[in-house]
mmCIF file with all atom_site columns, C-alpha atoms and ligand atoms in Angstrom:
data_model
loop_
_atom_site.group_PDB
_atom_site.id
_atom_site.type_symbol
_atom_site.label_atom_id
_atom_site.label_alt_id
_atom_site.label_comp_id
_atom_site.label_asym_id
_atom_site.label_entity_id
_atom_site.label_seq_id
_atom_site.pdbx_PDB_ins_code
_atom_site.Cartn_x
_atom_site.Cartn_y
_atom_site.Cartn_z
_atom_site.occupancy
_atom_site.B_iso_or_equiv
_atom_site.pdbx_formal_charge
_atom_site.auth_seq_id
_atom_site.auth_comp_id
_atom_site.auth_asym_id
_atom_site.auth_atom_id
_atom_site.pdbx_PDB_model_num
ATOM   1   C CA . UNK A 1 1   ? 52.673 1.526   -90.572 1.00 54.00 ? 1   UNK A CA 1
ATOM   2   C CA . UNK A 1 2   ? 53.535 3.562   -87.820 1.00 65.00 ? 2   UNK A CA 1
ATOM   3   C CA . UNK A 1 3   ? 57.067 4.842   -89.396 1.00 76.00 ? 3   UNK A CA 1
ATOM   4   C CA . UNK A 1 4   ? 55.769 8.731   -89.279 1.00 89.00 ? 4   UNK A CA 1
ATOM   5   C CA . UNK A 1 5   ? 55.403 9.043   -85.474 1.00 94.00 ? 5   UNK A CA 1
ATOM   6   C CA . UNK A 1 6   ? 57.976 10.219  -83.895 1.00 96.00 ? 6   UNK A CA 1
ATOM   7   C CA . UNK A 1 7   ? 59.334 8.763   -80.483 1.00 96.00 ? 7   UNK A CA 1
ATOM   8   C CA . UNK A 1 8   ? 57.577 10.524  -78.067 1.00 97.00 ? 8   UNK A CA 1
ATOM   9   C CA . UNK A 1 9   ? 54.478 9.803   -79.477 1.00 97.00 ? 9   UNK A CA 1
ATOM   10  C CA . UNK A 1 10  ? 55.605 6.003   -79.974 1.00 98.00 ? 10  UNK A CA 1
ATOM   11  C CA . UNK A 1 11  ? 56.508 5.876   -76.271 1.00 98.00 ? 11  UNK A CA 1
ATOM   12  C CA . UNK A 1 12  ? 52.519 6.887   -75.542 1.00 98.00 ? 12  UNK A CA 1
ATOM   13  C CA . UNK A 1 13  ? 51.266 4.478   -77.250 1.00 98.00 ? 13  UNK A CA 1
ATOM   14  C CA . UNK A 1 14  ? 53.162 1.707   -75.742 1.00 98.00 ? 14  UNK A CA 1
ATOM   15  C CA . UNK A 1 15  ? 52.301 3.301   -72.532 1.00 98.00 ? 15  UNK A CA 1
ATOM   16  C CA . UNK A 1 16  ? 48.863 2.897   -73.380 1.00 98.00 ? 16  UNK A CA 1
ATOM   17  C CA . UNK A 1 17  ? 49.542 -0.968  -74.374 1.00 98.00 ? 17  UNK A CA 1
ATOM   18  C CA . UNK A 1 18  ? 51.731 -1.156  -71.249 1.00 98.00 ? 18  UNK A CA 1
ATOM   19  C CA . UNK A 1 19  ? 48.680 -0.242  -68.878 1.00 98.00 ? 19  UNK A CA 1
ATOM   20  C CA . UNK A 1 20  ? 46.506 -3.088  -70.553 1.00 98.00 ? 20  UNK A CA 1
ATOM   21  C CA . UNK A 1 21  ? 49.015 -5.768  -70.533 1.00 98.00 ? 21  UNK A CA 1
ATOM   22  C CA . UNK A 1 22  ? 49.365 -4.976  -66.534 1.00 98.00 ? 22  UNK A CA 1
ATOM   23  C CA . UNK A 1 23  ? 45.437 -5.536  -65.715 1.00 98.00 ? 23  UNK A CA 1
ATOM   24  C CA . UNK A 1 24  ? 45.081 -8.599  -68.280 1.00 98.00 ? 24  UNK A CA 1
ATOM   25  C CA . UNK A 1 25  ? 43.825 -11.558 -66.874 1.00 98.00 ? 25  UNK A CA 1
ATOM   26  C CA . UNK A 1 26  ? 43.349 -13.733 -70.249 1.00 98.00 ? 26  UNK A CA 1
ATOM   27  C CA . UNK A 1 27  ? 45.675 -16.420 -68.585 1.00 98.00 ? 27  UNK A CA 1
ATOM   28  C CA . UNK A 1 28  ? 43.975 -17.056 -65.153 1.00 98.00 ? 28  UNK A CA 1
ATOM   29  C CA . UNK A 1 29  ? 47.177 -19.251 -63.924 1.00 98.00 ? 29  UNK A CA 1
ATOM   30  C CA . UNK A 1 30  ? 49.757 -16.538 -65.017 1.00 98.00 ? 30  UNK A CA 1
ATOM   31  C CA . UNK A 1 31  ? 47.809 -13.699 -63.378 1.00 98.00 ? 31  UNK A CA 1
ATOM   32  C CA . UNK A 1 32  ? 47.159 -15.259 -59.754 1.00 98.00 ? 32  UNK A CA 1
ATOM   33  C CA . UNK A 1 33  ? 51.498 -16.652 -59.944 1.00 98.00 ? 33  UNK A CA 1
ATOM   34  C CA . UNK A 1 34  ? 53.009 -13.014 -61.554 1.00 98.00 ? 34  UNK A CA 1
ATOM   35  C CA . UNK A 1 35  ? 54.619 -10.436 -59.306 1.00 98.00 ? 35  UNK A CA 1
ATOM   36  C CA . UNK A 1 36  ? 53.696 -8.355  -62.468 1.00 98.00 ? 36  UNK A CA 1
ATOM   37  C CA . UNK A 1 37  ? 53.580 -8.068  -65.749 1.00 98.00 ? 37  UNK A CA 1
ATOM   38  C CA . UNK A 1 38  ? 56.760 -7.208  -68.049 1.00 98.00 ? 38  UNK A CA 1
ATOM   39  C CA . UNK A 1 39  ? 55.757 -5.573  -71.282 1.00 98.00 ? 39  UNK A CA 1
ATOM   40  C CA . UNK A 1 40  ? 59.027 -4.675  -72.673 1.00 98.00 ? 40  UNK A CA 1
ATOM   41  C CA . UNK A 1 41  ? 62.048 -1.767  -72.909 1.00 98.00 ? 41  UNK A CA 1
ATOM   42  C CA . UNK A 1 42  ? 64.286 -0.011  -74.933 1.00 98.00 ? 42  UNK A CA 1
ATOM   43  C CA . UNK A 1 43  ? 64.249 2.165   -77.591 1.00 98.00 ? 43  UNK A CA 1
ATOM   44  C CA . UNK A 1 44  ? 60.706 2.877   -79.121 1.00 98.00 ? 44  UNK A CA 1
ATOM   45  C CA . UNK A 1 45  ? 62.052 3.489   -81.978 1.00 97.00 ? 45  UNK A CA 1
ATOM   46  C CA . UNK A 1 46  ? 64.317 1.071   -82.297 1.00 98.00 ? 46  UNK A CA 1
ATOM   47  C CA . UNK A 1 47  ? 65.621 -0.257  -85.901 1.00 97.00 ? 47  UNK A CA 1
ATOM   48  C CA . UNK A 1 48  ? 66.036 -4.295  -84.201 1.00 98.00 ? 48  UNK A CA 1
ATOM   49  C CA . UNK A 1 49  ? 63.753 -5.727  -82.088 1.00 98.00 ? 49  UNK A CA 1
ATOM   50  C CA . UNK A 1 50  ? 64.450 -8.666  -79.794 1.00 98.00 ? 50  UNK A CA 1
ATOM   51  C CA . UNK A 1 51  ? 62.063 -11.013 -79.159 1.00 98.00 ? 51  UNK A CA 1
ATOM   52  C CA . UNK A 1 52  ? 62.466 -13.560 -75.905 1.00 98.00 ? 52  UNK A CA 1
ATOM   53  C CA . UNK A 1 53  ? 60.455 -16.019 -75.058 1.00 98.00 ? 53  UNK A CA 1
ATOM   54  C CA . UNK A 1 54  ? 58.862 -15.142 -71.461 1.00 98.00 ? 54  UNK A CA 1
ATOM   55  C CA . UNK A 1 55  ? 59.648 -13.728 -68.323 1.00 98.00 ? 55  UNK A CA 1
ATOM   56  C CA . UNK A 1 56  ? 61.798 -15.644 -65.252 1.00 98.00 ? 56  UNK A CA 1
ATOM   57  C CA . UNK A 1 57  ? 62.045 -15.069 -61.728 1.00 98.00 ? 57  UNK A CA 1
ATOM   58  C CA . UNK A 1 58  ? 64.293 -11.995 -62.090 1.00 98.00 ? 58  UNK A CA 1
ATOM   59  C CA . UNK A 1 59  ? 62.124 -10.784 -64.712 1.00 98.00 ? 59  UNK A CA 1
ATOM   60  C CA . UNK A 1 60  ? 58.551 -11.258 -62.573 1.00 98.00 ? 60  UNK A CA 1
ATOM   61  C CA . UNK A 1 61  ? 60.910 -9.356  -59.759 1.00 98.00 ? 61  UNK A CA 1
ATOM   62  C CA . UNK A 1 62  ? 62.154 -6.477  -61.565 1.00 98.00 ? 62  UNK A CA 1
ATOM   63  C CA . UNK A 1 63  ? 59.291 -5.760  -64.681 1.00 98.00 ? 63  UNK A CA 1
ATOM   64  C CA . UNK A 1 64  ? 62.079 -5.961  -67.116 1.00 98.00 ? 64  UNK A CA 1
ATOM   65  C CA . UNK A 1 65  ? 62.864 -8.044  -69.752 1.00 98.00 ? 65  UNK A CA 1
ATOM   66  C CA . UNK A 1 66  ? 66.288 -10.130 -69.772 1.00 98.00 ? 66  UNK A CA 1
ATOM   67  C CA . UNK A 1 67  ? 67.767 -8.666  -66.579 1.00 98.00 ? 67  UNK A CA 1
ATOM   68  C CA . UNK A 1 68  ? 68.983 -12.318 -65.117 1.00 98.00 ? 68  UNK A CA 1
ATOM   69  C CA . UNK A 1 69  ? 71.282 -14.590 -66.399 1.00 98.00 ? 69  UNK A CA 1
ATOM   70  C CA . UNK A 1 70  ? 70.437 -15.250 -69.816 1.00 98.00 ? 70  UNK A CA 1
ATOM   71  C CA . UNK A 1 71  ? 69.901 -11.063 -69.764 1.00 98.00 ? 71  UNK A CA 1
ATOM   72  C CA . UNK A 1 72  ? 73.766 -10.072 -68.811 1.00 98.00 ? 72  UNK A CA 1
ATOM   73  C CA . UNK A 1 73  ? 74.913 -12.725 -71.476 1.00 98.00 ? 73  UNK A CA 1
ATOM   74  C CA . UNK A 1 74  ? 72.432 -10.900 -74.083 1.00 98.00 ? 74  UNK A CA 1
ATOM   75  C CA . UNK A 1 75  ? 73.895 -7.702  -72.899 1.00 98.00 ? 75  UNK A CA 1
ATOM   76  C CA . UNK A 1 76  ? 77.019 -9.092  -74.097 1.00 98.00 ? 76  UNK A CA 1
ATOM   77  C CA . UNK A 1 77  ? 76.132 -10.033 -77.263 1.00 98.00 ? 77  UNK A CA 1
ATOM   78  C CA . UNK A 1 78  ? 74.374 -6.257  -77.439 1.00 98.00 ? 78  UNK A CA 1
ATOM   79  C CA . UNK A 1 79  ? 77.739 -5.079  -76.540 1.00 98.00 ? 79  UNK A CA 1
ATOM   80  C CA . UNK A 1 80  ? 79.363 -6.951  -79.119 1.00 97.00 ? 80  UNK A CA 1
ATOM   81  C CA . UNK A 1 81  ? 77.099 -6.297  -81.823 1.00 98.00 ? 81  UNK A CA 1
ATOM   82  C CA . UNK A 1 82  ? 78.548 -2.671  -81.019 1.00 96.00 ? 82  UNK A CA 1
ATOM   83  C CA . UNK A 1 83  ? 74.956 -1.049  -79.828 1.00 98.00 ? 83  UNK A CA 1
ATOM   84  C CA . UNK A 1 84  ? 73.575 -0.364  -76.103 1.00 98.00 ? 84  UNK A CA 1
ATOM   85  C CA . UNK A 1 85  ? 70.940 -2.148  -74.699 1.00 97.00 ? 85  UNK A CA 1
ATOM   86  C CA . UNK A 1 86  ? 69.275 1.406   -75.059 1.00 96.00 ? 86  UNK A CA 1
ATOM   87  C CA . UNK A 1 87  ? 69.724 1.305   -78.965 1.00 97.00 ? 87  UNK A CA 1
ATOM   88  C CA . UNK A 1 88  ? 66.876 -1.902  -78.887 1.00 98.00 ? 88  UNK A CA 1
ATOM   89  C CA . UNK A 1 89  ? 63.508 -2.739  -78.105 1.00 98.00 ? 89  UNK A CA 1
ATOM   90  C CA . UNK A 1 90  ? 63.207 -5.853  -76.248 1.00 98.00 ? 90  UNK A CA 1
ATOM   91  C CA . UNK A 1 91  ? 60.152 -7.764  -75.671 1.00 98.00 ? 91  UNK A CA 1
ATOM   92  C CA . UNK A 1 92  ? 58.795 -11.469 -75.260 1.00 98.00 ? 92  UNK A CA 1
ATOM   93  C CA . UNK A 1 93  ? 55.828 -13.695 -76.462 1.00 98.00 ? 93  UNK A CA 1
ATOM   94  C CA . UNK A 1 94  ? 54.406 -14.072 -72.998 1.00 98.00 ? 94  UNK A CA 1
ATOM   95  C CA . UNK A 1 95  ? 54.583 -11.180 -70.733 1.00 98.00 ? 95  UNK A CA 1
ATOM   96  C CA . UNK A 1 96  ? 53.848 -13.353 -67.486 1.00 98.00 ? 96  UNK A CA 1
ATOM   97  C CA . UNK A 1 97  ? 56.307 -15.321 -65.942 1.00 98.00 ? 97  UNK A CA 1
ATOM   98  C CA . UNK A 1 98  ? 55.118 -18.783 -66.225 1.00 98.00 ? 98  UNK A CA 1
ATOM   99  C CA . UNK A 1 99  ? 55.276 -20.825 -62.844 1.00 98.00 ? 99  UNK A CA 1
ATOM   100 C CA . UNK A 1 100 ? 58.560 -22.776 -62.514 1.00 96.00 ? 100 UNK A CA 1
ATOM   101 C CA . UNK A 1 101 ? 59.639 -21.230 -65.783 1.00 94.00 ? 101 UNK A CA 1
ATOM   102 C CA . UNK A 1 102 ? 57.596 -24.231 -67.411 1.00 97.00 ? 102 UNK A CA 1
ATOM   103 C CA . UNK A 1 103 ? 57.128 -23.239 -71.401 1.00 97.00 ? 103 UNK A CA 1
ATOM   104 C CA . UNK A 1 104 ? 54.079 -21.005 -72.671 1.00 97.00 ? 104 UNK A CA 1
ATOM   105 C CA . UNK A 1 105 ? 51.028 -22.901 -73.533 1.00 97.00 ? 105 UNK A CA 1
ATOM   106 C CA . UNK A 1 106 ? 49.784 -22.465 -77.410 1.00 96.00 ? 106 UNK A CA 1
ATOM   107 C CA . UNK A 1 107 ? 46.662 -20.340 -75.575 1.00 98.00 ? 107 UNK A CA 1
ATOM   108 C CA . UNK A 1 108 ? 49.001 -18.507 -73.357 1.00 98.00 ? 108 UNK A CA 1
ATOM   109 C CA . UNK A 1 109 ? 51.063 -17.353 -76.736 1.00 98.00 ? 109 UNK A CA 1
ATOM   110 C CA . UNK A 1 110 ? 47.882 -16.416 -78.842 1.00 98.00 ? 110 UNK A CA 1
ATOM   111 C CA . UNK A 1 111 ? 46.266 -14.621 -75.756 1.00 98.00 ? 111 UNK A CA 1
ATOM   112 C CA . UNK A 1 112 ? 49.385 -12.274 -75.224 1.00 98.00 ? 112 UNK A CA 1
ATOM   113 C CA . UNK A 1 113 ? 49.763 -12.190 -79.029 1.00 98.00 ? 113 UNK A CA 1
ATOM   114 C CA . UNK A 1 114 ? 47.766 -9.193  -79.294 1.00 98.00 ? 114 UNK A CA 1
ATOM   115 C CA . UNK A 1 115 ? 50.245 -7.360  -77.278 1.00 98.00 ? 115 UNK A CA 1
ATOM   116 C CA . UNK A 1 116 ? 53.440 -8.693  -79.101 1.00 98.00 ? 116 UNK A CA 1
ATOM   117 C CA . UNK A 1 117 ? 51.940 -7.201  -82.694 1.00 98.00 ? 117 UNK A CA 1
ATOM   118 C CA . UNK A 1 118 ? 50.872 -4.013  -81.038 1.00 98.00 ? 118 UNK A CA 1
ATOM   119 C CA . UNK A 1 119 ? 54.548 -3.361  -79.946 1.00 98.00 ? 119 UNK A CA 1
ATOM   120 C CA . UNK A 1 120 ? 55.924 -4.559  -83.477 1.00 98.00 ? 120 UNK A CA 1
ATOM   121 C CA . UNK A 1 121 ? 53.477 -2.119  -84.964 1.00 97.00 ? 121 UNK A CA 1
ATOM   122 C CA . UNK A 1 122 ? 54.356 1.169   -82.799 1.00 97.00 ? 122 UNK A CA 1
ATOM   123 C CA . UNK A 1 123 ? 57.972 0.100   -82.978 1.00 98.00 ? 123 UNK A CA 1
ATOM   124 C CA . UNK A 1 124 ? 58.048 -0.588  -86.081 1.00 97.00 ? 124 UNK A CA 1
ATOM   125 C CA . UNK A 1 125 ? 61.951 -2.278  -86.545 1.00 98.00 ? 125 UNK A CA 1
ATOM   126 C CA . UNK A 1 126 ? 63.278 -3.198  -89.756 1.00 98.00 ? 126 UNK A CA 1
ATOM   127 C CA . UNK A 1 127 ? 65.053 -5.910  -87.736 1.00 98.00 ? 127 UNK A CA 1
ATOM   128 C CA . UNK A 1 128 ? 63.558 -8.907  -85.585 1.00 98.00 ? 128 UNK A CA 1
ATOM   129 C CA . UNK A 1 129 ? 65.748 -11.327 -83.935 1.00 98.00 ? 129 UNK A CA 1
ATOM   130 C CA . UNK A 1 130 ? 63.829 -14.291 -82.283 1.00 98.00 ? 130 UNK A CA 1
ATOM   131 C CA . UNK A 1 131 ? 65.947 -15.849 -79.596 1.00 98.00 ? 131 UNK A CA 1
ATOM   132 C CA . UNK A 1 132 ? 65.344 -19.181 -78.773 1.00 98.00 ? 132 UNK A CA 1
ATOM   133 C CA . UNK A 1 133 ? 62.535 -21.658 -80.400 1.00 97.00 ? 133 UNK A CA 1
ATOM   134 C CA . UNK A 1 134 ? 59.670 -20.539 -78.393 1.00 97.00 ? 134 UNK A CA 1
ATOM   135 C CA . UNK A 1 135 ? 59.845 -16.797 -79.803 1.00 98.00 ? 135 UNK A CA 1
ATOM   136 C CA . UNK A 1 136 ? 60.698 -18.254 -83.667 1.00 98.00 ? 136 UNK A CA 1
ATOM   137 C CA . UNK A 1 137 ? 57.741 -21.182 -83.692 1.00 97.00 ? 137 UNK A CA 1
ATOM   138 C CA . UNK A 1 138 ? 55.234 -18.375 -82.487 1.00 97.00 ? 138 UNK A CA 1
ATOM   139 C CA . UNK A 1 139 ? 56.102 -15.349 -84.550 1.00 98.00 ? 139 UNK A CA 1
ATOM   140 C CA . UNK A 1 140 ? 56.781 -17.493 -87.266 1.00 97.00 ? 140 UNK A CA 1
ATOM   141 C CA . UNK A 1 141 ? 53.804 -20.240 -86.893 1.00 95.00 ? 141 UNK A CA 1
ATOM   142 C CA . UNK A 1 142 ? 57.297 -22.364 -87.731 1.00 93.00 ? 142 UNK A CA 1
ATOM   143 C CA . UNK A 1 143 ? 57.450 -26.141 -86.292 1.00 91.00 ? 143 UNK A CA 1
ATOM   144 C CA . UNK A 1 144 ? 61.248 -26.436 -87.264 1.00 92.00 ? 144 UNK A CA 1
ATOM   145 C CA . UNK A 1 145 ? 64.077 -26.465 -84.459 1.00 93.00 ? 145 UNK A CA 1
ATOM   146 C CA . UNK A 1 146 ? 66.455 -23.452 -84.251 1.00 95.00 ? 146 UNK A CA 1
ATOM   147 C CA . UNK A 1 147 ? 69.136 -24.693 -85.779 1.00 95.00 ? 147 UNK A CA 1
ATOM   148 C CA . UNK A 1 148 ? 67.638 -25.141 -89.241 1.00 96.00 ? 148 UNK A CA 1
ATOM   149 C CA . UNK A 1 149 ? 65.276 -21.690 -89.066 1.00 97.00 ? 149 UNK A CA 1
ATOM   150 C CA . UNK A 1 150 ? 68.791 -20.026 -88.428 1.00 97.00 ? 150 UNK A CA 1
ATOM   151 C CA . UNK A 1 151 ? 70.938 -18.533 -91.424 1.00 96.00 ? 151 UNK A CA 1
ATOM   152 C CA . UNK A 1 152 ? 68.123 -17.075 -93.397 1.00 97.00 ? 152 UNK A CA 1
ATOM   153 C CA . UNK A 1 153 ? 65.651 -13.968 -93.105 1.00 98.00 ? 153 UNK A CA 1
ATOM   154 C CA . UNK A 1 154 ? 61.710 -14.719 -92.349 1.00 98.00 ? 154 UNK A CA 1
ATOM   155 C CA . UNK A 1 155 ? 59.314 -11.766 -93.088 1.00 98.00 ? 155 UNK A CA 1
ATOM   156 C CA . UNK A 1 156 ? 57.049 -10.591 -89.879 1.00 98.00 ? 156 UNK A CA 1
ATOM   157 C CA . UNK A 1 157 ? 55.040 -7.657  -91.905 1.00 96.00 ? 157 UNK A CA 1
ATOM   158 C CA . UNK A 1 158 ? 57.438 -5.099  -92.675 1.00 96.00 ? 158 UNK A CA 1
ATOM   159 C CA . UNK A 1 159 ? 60.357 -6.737  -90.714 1.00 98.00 ? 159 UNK A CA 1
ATOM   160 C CA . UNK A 1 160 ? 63.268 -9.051  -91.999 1.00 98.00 ? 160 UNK A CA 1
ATOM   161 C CA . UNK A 1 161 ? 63.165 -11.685 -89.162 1.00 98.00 ? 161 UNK A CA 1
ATOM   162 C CA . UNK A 1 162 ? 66.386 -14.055 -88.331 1.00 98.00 ? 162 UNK A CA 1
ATOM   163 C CA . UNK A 1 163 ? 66.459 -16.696 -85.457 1.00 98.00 ? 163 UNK A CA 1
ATOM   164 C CA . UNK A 1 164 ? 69.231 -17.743 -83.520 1.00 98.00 ? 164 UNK A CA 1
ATOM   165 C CA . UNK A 1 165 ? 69.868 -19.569 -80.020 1.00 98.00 ? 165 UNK A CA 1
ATOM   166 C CA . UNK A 1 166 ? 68.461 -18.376 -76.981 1.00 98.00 ? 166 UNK A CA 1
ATOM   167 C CA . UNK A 1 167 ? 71.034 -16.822 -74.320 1.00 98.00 ? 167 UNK A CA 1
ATOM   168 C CA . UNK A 1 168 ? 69.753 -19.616 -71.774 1.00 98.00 ? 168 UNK A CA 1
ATOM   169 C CA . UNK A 1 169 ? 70.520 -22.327 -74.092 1.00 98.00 ? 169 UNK A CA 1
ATOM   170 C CA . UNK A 1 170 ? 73.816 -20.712 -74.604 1.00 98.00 ? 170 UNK A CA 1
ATOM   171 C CA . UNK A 1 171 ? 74.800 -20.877 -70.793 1.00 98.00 ? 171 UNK A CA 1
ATOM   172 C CA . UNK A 1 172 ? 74.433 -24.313 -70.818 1.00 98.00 ? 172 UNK A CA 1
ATOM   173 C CA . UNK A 1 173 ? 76.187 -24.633 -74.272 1.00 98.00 ? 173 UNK A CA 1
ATOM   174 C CA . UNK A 1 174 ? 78.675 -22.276 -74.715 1.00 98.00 ? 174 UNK A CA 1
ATOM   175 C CA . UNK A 1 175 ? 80.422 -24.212 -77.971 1.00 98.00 ? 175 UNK A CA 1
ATOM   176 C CA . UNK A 1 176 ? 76.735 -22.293 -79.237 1.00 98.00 ? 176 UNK A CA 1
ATOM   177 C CA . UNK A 1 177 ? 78.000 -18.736 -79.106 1.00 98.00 ? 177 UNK A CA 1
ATOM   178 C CA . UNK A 1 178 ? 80.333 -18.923 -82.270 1.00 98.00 ? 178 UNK A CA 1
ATOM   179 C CA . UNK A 1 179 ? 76.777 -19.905 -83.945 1.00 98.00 ? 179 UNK A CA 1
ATOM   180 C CA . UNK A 1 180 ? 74.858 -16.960 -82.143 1.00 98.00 ? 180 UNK A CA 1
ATOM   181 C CA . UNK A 1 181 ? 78.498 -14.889 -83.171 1.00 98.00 ? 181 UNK A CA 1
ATOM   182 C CA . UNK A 1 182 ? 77.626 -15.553 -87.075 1.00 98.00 ? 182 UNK A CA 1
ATOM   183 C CA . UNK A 1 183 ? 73.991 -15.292 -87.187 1.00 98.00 ? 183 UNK A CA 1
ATOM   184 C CA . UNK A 1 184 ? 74.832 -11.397 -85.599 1.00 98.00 ? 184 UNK A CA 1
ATOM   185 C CA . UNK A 1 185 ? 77.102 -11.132 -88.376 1.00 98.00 ? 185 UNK A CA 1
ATOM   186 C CA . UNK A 1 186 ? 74.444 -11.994 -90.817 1.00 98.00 ? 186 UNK A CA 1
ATOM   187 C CA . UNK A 1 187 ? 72.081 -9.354  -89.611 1.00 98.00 ? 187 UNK A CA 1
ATOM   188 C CA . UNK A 1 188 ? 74.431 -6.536  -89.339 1.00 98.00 ? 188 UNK A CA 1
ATOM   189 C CA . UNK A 1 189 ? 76.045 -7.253  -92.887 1.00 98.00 ? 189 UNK A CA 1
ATOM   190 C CA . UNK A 1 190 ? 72.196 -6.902  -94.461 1.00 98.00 ? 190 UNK A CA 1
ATOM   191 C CA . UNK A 1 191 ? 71.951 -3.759  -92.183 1.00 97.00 ? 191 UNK A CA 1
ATOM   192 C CA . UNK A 1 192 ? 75.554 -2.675  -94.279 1.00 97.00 ? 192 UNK A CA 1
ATOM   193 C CA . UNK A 1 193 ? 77.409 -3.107  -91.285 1.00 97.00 ? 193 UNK A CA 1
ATOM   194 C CA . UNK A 1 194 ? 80.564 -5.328  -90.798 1.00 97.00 ? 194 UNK A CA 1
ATOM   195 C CA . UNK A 1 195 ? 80.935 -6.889  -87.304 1.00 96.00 ? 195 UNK A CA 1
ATOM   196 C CA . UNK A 1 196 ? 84.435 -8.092  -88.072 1.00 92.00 ? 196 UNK A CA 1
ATOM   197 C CA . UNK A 1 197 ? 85.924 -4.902  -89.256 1.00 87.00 ? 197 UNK A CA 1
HETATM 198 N N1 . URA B 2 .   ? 64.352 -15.300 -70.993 1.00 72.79 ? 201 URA B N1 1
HETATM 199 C C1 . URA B 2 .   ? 63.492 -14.790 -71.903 1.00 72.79 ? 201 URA B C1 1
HETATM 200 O O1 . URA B 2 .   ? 63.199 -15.404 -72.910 1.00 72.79 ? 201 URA B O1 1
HETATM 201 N N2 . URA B 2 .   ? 62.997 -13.599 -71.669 1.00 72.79 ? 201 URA B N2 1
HETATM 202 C C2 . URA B 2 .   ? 63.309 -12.885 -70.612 1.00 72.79 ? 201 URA B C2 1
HETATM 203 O O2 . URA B 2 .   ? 62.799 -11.795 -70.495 1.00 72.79 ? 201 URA B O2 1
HETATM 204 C C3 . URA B 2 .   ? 64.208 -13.423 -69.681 1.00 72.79 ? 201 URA B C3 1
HETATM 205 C C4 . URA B 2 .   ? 64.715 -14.646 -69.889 1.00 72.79 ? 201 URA B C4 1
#
């Protein structure tokens, strides 16, 4: 575990991870169709990690995670949960934009899952959320659909792991959120907090 170091030294190591991840070419398609790699941001030593599922075209543009669409409506939710997007570290299973935003391949996930536990394992959260069913079935090695992984914790090493809905699948289901709304609550109430107070 990684719990002794403090940030600064957790923010060099992902540095060092950071500057591998941008000259990997384990996924030839990925690395001749990325504008560039996007390892991940926030807090490195956050207590929650989010976990996404890969990066889109905003993403490829910009080298951060969950800064288009589906990225203002989990700033939202951030918001809501009463914490900055600051307060987290936020990362995905692939960190290549896949062409057309077409879903990571099984090889695509294990090659970048090297990456994925080296972040968990600098970070270190006691909290991971997986949003959406590509970031649950891969941490996890789960085959089940999101809405029966959700509404229980999963253990990822050290970390108490829930699953919930993914932001995108919330803009085109908003009726969703109130689901999203109590799987926060779950979280936070294990964490001692009370979201509805
Ligand atoms: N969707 C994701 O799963 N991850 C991102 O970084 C952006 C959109």
């Amino acid at each position: 575990a990684k719990s002794k170091l403090t940030k600064a030294e957790r923010q060099a190591e992902l540095e060092i991870v950071a500057a591998k991840v941008a000259k990997c070419k384990k996924c030839p398609e990925l690395a001749s169709t990325r504008t560039q790699t996007v390892f991940g941001v926030g807090n490195p030593r956050a207590k929650i990690m989010f976990i996404g599922e890969a990066p889109g075209a905003d993403e490829d543009k910009q080298g951060e995670p969950f800064v288009g669409r589906a990225g203002k409506l989990l700033d939202k939710i951030i918001e809501a949960c009463q914490m900055k997007r600051s307060d987290i570290y936020i990362a995905n299973i692939l960190r290549c934009r896949p062409p057309g935003n077409r879903n990571p391949s099984n090889e695509e996930a294990d090659n970048c899952r090297g990456f994925l536990d080296a972040q968990i394992e600098i970070v270190d959260p006691d909290y991971i959320v997986c949003w959406g069913s590509v970031a649950a079935k891969n941490l996890l090695h789960s085959e089940m659909p999101i809405g029966k992984m959700r509404g229980q914790f999963y253990e990822y090493g050290r970390a108490r792991v829930v699953c919930t809905y993914h932001p995108s699948y919330l803009l085109r289901n908003p009726s969703a959120k109130k689901n999203v709304w109590e799987d926060m609550i779950y979280l936070f109430e294990d964490m001692g907090i009370d979201l509805k107070a």
